[in-house]
Coordinates of C-alpha atoms in Angstrom, one line a residue:
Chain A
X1 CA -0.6 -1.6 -6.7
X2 CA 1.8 0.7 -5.0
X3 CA 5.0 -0.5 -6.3
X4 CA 6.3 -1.7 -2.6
X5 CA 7.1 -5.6 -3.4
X6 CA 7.8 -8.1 -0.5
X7 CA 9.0 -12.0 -0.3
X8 CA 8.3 -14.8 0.3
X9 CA 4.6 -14.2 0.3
X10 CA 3.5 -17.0 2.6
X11 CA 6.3 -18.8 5.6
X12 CA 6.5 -21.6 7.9
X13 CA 9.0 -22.1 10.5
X14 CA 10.0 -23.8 13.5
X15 CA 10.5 -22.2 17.4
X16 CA 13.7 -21.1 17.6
X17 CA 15.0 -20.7 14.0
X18 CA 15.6 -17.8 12.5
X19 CA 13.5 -15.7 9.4
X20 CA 14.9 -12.9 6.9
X21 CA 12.1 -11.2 5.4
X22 CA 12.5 -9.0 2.2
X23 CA 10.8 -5.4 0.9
X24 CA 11.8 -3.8 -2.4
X25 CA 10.3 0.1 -1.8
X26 CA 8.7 2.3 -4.4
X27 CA 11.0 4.3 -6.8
X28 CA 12.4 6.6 -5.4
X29 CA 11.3 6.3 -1.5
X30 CA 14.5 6.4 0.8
X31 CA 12.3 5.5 3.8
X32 CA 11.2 2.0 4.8
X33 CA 9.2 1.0 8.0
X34 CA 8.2 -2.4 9.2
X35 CA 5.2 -3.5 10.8
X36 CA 3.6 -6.2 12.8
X37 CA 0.1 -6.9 12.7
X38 CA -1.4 -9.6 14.4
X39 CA -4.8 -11.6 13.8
X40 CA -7.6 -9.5 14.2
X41 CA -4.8 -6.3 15.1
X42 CA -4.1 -3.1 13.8
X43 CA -0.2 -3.0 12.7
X44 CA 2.4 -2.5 15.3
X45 CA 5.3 -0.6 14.4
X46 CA 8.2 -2.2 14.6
X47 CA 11.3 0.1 13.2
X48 CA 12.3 2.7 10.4
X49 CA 15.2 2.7 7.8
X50 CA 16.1 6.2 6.1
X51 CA 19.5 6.4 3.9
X52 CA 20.5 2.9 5.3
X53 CA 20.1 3.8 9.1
X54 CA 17.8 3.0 11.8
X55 CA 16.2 6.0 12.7
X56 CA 12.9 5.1 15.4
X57 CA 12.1 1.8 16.9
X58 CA 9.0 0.6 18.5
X59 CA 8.6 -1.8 21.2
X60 CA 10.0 -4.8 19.9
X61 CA 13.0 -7.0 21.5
X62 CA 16.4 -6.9 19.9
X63 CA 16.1 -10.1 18.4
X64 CA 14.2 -8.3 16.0
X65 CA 16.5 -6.4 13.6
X66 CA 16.9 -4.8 10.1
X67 CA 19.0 -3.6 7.2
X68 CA 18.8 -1.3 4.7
X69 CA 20.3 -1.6 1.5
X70 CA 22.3 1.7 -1.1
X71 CA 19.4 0.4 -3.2
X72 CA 16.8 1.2 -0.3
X73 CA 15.5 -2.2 -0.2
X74 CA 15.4 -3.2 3.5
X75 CA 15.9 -6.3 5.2
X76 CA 13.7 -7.6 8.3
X77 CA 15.7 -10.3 10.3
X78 CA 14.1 -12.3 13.3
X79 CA 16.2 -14.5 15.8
X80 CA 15.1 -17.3 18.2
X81 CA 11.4 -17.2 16.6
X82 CA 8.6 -18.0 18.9
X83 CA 4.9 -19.2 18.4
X84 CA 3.8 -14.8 19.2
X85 CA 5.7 -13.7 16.6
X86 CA 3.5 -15.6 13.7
X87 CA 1.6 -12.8 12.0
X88 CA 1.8 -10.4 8.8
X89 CA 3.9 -8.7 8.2
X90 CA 4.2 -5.1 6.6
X91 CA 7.1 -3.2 5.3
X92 CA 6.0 0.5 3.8
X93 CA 8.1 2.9 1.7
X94 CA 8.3 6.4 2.0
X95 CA 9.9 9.6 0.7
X96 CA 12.4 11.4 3.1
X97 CA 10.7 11.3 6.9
X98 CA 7.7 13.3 5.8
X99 CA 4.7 12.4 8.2
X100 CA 2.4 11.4 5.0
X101 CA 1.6 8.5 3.0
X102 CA 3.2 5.8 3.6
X103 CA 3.0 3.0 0.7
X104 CA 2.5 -0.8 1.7
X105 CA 3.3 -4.0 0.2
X106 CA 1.3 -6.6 0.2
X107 CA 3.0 -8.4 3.3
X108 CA 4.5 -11.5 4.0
X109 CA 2.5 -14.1 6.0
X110 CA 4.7 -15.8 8.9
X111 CA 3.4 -19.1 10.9
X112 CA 5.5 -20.2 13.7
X113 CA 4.7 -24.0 15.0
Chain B
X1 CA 1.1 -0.2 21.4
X2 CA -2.1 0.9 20.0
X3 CA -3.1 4.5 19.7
X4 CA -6.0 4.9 17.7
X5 CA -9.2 3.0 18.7
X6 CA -12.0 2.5 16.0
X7 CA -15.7 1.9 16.8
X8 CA -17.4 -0.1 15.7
X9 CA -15.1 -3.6 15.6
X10 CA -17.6 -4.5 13.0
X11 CA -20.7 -2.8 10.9
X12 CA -22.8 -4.6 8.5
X13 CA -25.0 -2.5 5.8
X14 CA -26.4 -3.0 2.4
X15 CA -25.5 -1.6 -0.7
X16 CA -26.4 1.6 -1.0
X17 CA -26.3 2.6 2.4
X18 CA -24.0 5.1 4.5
X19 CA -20.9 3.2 6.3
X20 CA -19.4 5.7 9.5
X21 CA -16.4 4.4 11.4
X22 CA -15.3 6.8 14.4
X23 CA -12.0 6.7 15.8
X24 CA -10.1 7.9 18.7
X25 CA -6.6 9.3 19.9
X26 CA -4.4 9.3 22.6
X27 CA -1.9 12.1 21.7
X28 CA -1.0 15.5 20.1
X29 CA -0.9 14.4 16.6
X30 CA 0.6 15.8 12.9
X31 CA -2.0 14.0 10.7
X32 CA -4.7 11.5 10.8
X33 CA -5.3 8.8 8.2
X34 CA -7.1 6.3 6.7
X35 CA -6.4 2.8 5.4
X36 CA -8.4 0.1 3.7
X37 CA -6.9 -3.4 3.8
X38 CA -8.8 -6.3 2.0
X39 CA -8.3 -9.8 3.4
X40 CA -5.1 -9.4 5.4
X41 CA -3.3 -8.1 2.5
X42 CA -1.3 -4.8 2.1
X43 CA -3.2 -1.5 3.4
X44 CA -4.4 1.2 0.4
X45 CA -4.0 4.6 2.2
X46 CA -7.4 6.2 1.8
X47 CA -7.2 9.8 2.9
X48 CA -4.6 11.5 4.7
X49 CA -6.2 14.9 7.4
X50 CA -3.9 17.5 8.8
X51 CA -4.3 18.5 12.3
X52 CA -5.3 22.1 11.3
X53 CA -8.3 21.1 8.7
X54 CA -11.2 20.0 10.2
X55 CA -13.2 18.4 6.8
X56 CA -11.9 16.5 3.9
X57 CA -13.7 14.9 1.1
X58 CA -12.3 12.2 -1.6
X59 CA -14.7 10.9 -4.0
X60 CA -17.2 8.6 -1.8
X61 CA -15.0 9.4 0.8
X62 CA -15.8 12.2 4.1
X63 CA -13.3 12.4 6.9
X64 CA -13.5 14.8 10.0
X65 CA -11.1 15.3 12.8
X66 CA -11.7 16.8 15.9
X67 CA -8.7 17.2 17.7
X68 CA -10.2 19.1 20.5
X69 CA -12.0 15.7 21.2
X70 CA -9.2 13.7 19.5
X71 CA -11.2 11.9 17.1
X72 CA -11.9 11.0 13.8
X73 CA -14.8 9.8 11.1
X74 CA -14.9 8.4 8.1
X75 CA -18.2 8.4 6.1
X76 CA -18.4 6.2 3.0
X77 CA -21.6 7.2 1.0
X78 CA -23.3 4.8 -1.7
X79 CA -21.4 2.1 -0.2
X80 CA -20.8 -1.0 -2.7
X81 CA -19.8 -4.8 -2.2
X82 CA -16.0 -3.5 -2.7
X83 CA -16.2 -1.3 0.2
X84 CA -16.3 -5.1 2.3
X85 CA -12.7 -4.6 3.9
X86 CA -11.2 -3.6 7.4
X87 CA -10.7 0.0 7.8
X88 CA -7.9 1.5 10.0
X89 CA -7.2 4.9 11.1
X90 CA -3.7 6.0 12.1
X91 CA -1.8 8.7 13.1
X92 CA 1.2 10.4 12.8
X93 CA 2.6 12.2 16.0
X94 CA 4.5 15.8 16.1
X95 CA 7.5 13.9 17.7
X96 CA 10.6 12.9 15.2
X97 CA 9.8 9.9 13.4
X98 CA 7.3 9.1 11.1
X99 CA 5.9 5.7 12.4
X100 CA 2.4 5.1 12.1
X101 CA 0.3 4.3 15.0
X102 CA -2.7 2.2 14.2
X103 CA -5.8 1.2 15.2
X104 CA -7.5 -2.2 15.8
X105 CA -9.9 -1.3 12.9
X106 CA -13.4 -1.6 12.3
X107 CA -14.6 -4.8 9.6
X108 CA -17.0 -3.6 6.7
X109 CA -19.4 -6.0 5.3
X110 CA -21.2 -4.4 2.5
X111 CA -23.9 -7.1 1.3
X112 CA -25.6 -6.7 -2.1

């Protein structure tokens, strides 16, 4: 167990509506990333929270946004949902920017119909 | 966008046995690592590589890089049924940011 906690575990919605997603990050970790990953896909990155700011971004629309919390917990919010965007997803925690380990949660599973 | 490819998609092998899982790169890169992920749950980082080492060992664990061909391996030795699990390589680049670029992965079945 890494410590990185995420809800809801499992999520159906419809086309169109709208989806917060939740990560609680590992003591201490003041970096949070969020990724992607398809069905039989590697994770895509999607973007990076350190000290509550968004600090890289991958290719994702803007319909795709996040927070981060004083607490460091972080915030995934998706707009207008469409049937591609059902997959896992991953938020991992970090400490400070270093390029090492980053520590996952154990995702949350999103179906679009 | 995927940086990392893995070969092979998928490698079956009994108990016992060696696994090796290859895995290429696009760009200059910081670090290479690994990550196990059991049945599309959360990914367990395995082994992290820096560009300037060129061999690391972790328990049943061997990982090269070779960043004159930009490539990686990962040997598991003795492999057991637990090792059954999709195995991902990513890499961090020297540019700012620490996102991880992954891999599609190569799927380990490890039959007893």
């Amino acid at each position: 167990e890494t410590g990185v906690t995420q809800s809801p575990t499992h999520l159906i919605k419809t086309r169109g509506q709208q989806v917060t997603l939740r990560c609680s990050s590992q003591s201490g970790h003041n970096t949070v990333s969020w990724y992607q990953q398809a069905l039989g896909q590697g994770p895509q990155f999607i973007f990076q929270y350190y000290r509550e700011e968004e600090n890289g971004r991958g290719n994702f629309p803007p319909r795709f946004s996040g927070l981060q919390f004083p607490n460091y917990s972080s915030e995934l919010n998706v707009n207008a949902l469409e049937l591609d965007d059902s997959a896992l997803y991953l938020c991992a925690s970090s400490l400070e920017l270093r390029k090492e380990t980053q520590y996952f949660g154990p995702g949350t599973r999103l179906l679009v119909l | 966008s995927q940086q990392g490819e893995e070969d092979p998609q998928a490698l079956s092998i009994q108990e016992g046995e060696n696994a090796t899982m290859n895995c290429s790169y696009k760009t200059s890169i910081n670090n290479l690592q690994w990550y196990r992920q059991n049945s599309g749950r959360g990914l367990v980082h395995l082994i992290l590589i820096r560009s300037n080492e060129r061999e690391k060992h972790s328990g049943r664990l061997r990982v090269t890089l070779d960043t004159s061909k930009k490539s990686s391996s990962l040997l598991i030795t003795a492999s057991r049924a637990a090792d059954t699990a999709s195995y991902f390589c990513a890499t961090a680049s020297n540019q700012a940011g620490t996102a991880l670029i992954f891999g599609k992965g190569t799927t380990l079945s490890v039959s007893s």
